[in-house]
XYZ file of C-alpha atoms in Angstrom:
341
model
C 33.712 -71.568 -30.693
C 29.889 -69.920 -30.799
C 29.754 -66.304 -31.453
C 28.169 -64.225 -28.837
C 24.930 -62.763 -29.310
C 24.840 -59.210 -29.005
C 21.789 -58.405 -25.657
C 19.014 -56.592 -27.059
C 18.558 -52.574 -24.826
C 15.062 -52.906 -23.608
C 13.224 -50.060 -24.973
C 13.542 -46.991 -22.982
C 16.442 -47.424 -20.992
C 18.339 -44.272 -22.911
C 15.425 -42.319 -21.748
C 15.485 -43.772 -17.825
C 19.387 -42.917 -17.445
C 18.564 -39.785 -18.610
C 15.998 -39.159 -16.194
C 18.017 -40.292 -13.439
C 21.572 -38.453 -14.490
C 18.427 -35.166 -14.328
C 17.764 -36.398 -11.127
C 21.453 -36.746 -9.930
C 22.427 -33.686 -11.369
C 24.442 -30.738 -9.710
C 25.180 -27.586 -12.330
C 28.621 -25.933 -10.882
C 29.325 -23.473 -13.288
C 27.673 -20.954 -15.587
C 28.598 -18.230 -17.851
C 27.300 -15.830 -20.300
C 28.570 -15.857 -24.799
C 30.037 -12.639 -25.609
C 26.917 -11.207 -27.514
C 24.784 -11.835 -24.506
C 22.450 -14.093 -25.915
C 23.312 -17.597 -24.917
C 24.465 -19.398 -21.347
C 26.970 -21.937 -20.703
C 26.013 -24.590 -17.842
C 28.704 -26.789 -16.613
C 27.511 -30.144 -14.733
C 28.855 -32.767 -12.309
C 28.964 -35.305 -15.318
C 31.326 -33.422 -17.293
C 29.181 -32.198 -20.027
C 28.330 -28.634 -21.067
C 24.564 -27.082 -22.300
C 24.019 -23.999 -24.298
C 20.957 -22.109 -23.948
C 19.561 -19.311 -26.133
C 18.723 -17.039 -23.499
C 17.012 -14.761 -26.446
C 14.733 -17.359 -27.499
C 13.521 -18.413 -23.564
C 12.947 -14.322 -23.421
C 10.995 -14.433 -26.231
C 7.540 -13.554 -26.435
C 6.607 -16.310 -28.745
C 8.847 -18.971 -26.406
C 7.980 -22.456 -25.617
C 8.590 -25.407 -23.482
C 11.051 -26.608 -25.886
C 12.666 -22.987 -25.767
C 14.152 -23.658 -22.495
C 16.264 -27.003 -23.656
C 19.459 -26.474 -24.520
C 20.399 -25.503 -28.191
C 23.512 -27.883 -27.843
C 25.014 -30.600 -25.120
C 28.330 -32.296 -25.630
C 30.623 -33.798 -23.367
C 33.519 -31.756 -22.458
C 35.528 -33.529 -19.349
C 35.764 -36.574 -18.134
C 34.882 -34.960 -14.454
C 33.028 -32.421 -13.340
C 33.080 -28.997 -15.348
C 33.927 -26.707 -12.035
C 34.299 -23.613 -13.049
C 33.764 -21.155 -16.681
C 34.156 -18.125 -17.811
C 34.436 -16.266 -21.770
C 36.278 -13.930 -23.529
C 35.744 -11.991 -26.358
C 35.763 -15.307 -28.738
C 35.964 -18.351 -26.170
C 34.663 -20.064 -23.657
C 37.090 -21.808 -20.981
C 36.018 -25.008 -18.837
C 38.132 -25.880 -15.859
C 37.502 -29.385 -14.271
C 40.233 -32.154 -12.690
C 43.393 -31.137 -13.723
C 43.112 -29.126 -16.972
C 41.658 -25.987 -18.809
C 40.223 -26.552 -21.901
C 39.009 -23.845 -25.247
C 35.967 -23.686 -26.988
C 34.968 -21.498 -29.676
C 31.750 -19.674 -29.109
C 30.750 -19.797 -33.325
C 30.915 -22.860 -33.513
C 29.178 -24.261 -30.622
C 26.473 -22.101 -31.515
C 26.316 -24.300 -34.886
C 27.015 -27.471 -33.131
C 30.441 -28.285 -34.265
C 31.564 -28.653 -30.381
C 35.192 -29.724 -30.966
C 37.901 -28.681 -28.014
C 40.284 -25.626 -29.292
C 42.645 -26.070 -27.245
C 43.722 -27.886 -23.664
C 46.559 -26.725 -20.936
C 47.644 -28.469 -17.271
C 49.206 -26.982 -15.260
C 52.572 -27.328 -14.042
C 51.530 -30.088 -11.336
C 54.436 -31.350 -8.940
C 53.897 -34.551 -10.124
C 53.279 -36.398 -12.916
C 50.340 -38.558 -10.963
C 48.132 -35.359 -9.668
C 45.168 -34.793 -10.733
C 43.470 -31.771 -9.058
C 40.006 -30.199 -9.468
C 40.800 -26.396 -10.769
C 37.812 -24.741 -8.747
C 38.006 -21.365 -9.795
C 39.128 -19.799 -12.817
C 39.662 -15.831 -13.555
C 40.201 -13.464 -16.580
C 42.938 -10.923 -15.944
C 42.036 -9.040 -19.080
C 44.825 -6.058 -18.852
C 47.171 -8.863 -18.687
C 45.245 -11.192 -21.457
C 45.961 -13.703 -18.997
C 44.001 -16.378 -16.999
C 44.495 -17.651 -13.259
C 43.216 -21.116 -12.024
C 42.925 -22.759 -8.815
C 41.990 -25.890 -7.113
C 43.011 -28.921 -5.489
C 47.287 -28.203 -5.123
C 46.771 -24.830 -3.390
C 48.568 -22.794 -6.021
C 46.959 -20.169 -8.174
C 48.800 -20.495 -11.621
C 49.128 -17.507 -14.137
C 48.388 -18.751 -18.061
C 49.035 -16.662 -20.791
C 46.084 -16.620 -23.027
C 47.821 -15.187 -26.397
C 50.802 -18.307 -26.094
C 48.696 -21.016 -23.594
C 52.019 -20.717 -21.464
C 52.121 -20.753 -17.700
C 54.017 -17.835 -16.761
C 53.879 -18.060 -12.420
C 52.386 -19.926 -9.340
C 51.818 -17.968 -6.622
C 51.953 -19.884 -2.915
C 50.582 -19.259 0.343
C 47.832 -21.641 0.893
C 47.815 -24.669 3.129
C 44.265 -26.471 2.013
C 42.823 -26.242 -1.723
C 41.227 -23.245 -3.047
C 37.719 -22.872 -4.011
C 37.734 -18.735 -5.190
C 38.680 -16.167 -6.377
C 38.594 -12.741 -7.283
C 40.003 -9.277 -9.388
C 40.256 -5.473 -7.609
C 39.434 -4.202 -10.609
C 41.327 -0.524 -10.345
C 44.431 -2.398 -8.735
C 46.866 -5.199 -10.071
C 45.887 -7.607 -7.172
C 43.529 -10.766 -7.039
C 42.396 -12.564 -4.115
C 41.650 -16.104 -3.506
C 40.055 -18.381 -0.752
C 39.827 -21.574 1.000
C 39.993 -24.479 3.535
C 42.209 -23.254 4.921
C 40.346 -19.997 6.073
C 42.138 -17.674 4.883
C 41.950 -14.954 2.155
C 44.817 -14.205 0.673
C 45.754 -10.499 -1.844
C 48.142 -10.934 -4.080
C 50.120 -8.270 -6.253
C 50.186 -9.393 -9.604
C 52.686 -6.763 -10.317
C 55.387 -8.772 -8.131
C 54.160 -12.216 -7.881
C 53.909 -11.158 -3.772
C 51.383 -11.961 -1.160
C 50.807 -7.896 0.255
C 47.916 -9.001 2.497
C 46.092 -12.114 4.358
C 43.185 -11.760 6.317
C 42.707 -14.791 8.713
C 38.804 -14.275 9.104
C 37.712 -16.973 11.217
C 39.735 -15.721 13.723
C 37.463 -12.462 13.907
C 35.171 -13.459 16.639
C 31.826 -11.756 14.795
C 32.393 -13.838 11.777
C 33.482 -17.272 13.478
C 31.460 -20.410 13.355
C 33.483 -23.283 14.273
C 30.179 -25.616 13.936
C 30.660 -24.367 10.188
C 34.165 -24.867 9.843
C 36.949 -21.828 8.855
C 36.924 -22.563 4.954
C 36.060 -19.654 2.422
C 33.664 -20.683 -0.223
C 32.954 -17.094 -2.214
C 34.386 -13.609 -2.835
C 33.202 -10.690 -4.569
C 35.827 -6.837 -4.581
C 34.246 -3.503 -5.163
C 37.196 -1.288 -5.130
C 38.241 -1.252 -1.486
C 35.539 -3.883 -0.117
C 35.609 -7.298 -0.197
C 32.722 -9.529 0.620
C 33.335 -13.098 1.229
C 30.723 -16.224 2.251
C 31.662 -19.988 3.240
C 31.805 -21.495 7.150
C 32.561 -18.232 8.936
C 29.444 -15.742 8.457
C 28.788 -13.878 5.295
C 31.067 -10.614 5.815
C 31.300 -7.284 4.262
C 35.168 -6.142 4.760
C 36.925 -2.973 4.164
C 40.113 -4.525 2.697
C 42.940 -1.325 3.884
C 41.612 -1.898 7.566
C 41.617 -5.503 7.265
C 37.914 -5.116 9.224
C 34.643 -6.763 8.854
C 32.288 -3.766 8.762
C 28.713 -5.912 8.280
C 28.226 -9.367 9.433
C 24.856 -10.529 7.546
C 22.867 -12.403 9.519
C 22.118 -15.705 7.565
C 22.832 -18.682 9.117
C 23.745 -20.927 5.836
C 26.519 -21.133 4.587
C 26.571 -19.253 1.954
C 28.592 -20.836 -1.770
C 28.334 -17.724 -4.348
C 28.082 -13.515 -3.624
C 28.227 -10.742 -6.043
C 27.741 -7.005 -5.716
C 25.383 -5.652 -7.532
C 24.982 -1.581 -8.127
C 23.958 -0.879 -4.524
C 23.229 -4.558 -3.401
C 24.857 -7.770 -2.210
C 23.413 -10.540 -3.609
C 23.965 -14.735 -2.487
C 22.868 -18.083 -2.184
C 24.068 -21.380 -1.063
C 21.983 -23.477 1.236
C 18.712 -23.620 0.851
C 16.706 -22.110 -2.096
C 16.782 -18.368 -1.968
C 18.621 -15.644 -4.288
C 19.411 -13.103 -0.770
C 19.468 -9.821 -1.543
C 21.267 -7.623 1.237
C 21.713 -3.888 2.058
C 25.455 -3.305 2.782
C 23.993 -2.010 5.811
C 23.875 -5.991 6.689
C 19.455 -5.714 5.943
C 18.151 -8.233 4.509
C 16.235 -6.879 1.169
C 14.722 -9.897 0.013
C 14.320 -14.000 -0.486
C 13.455 -14.979 -3.779
C 13.513 -18.357 -4.091
C 13.780 -20.711 -7.062
C 13.532 -24.687 -7.916
C 16.499 -26.019 -6.555
C 17.482 -27.131 -2.842
C 20.601 -25.820 -3.059
C 22.993 -22.930 -4.948
C 26.659 -22.956 -5.978
C 26.623 -20.058 -8.546
C 25.078 -17.042 -9.692
C 25.734 -15.322 -13.275
C 24.260 -11.834 -14.057
C 23.852 -11.102 -17.335
C 25.050 -7.392 -18.099
C 26.158 -7.901 -21.863
C 25.378 -4.365 -23.607
C 24.880 -6.006 -26.957
C 21.876 -7.733 -25.943
C 19.997 -5.572 -23.100
C 16.968 -7.776 -23.687
C 18.446 -10.194 -22.493
C 19.694 -8.473 -18.911
C 18.794 -11.217 -16.452
C 20.388 -13.116 -12.875
C 20.480 -16.977 -13.356
C 20.291 -19.216 -10.799
C 22.256 -22.727 -10.689
C 23.224 -25.557 -8.413
C 21.918 -29.085 -7.219
C 19.143 -29.839 -9.663
C 19.146 -30.231 -13.320
C 17.339 -26.334 -13.869
C 19.237 -23.287 -14.087
C 17.164 -20.415 -12.612
C 16.041 -17.354 -14.370
C 15.380 -14.306 -12.270
C 13.825 -11.246 -15.511
C 14.377 -8.925 -12.292
C 15.259 -9.653 -8.435
C 11.860 -10.022 -7.410
C 10.802 -13.460 -8.663
C 11.557 -16.293 -10.483
C 10.137 -15.405 -14.059
C 11.198 -19.193 -15.622
C 13.677 -22.448 -15.481
C 16.037 -23.763 -18.511
C 16.464 -27.514 -17.931
C 19.652 -29.654 -19.081
């Protein structure tokens, strides 16, 4: 039998493949390093790229400064969510959470430290993990996604300690009430649920789509994003972007924007939101639109505010979504430049 002769790879094929990847790339998640000088971004191909914010913001920055310091394959599927502890980057994909040491990644030593799978109902179940949330006082991690449950993991032992059940469809987002041990979750069932972490019980349910001023049946009932500030919650998704008073369970401000919003956060006396469309929206709490700042992506999925006190020179807002670029805003008025995979 004749030996098979390997086919020669056409010159430039790798470059073409990489260009096609970038063309169809979606960046789902971002996380700032503990030192505040680096940014991790996770995409739909399971890759994580580490960018040097300090190099890109330097007065001597070049185009190469806006490229990743290192890019590595973290998951087989998309990297849906990431958070950082004081030492680790935690990333979530289909059915698993992985940990990476920031110090090793910056030396280009991208080996996972550990990985964990929540206790799903069957071994065949591999739901996506859409949201990660750190609870610093407990030294725990809460994760949620396609199995409609919230799982709590002890970060010291790596064991899963409790499961919170109540959602009837998959979960998109989580938020922590800093002053009380409560977590909020929102998802496809249209409900925002508040959980008391002391008792592991659901203590409040807000079915947003049932409020006439918020309802937009043509967009659906899903909750896509949440943020909290003491007794206040802002949420977006299918129903209108709305500010809520949690104690009275009442909507106080409905923001006049038609496009579903997929990320929202409180910032000083403003609310920042992003979703369908290129713009980062800046809102007064009263509902007045202060500014719309355009970015380079046709749709945005995540915003990240770098407020690490260790690196005040890297205090920026970054926005990413349906492209291979991460837009960098050095102030809220304009996009300064873009980082790129």
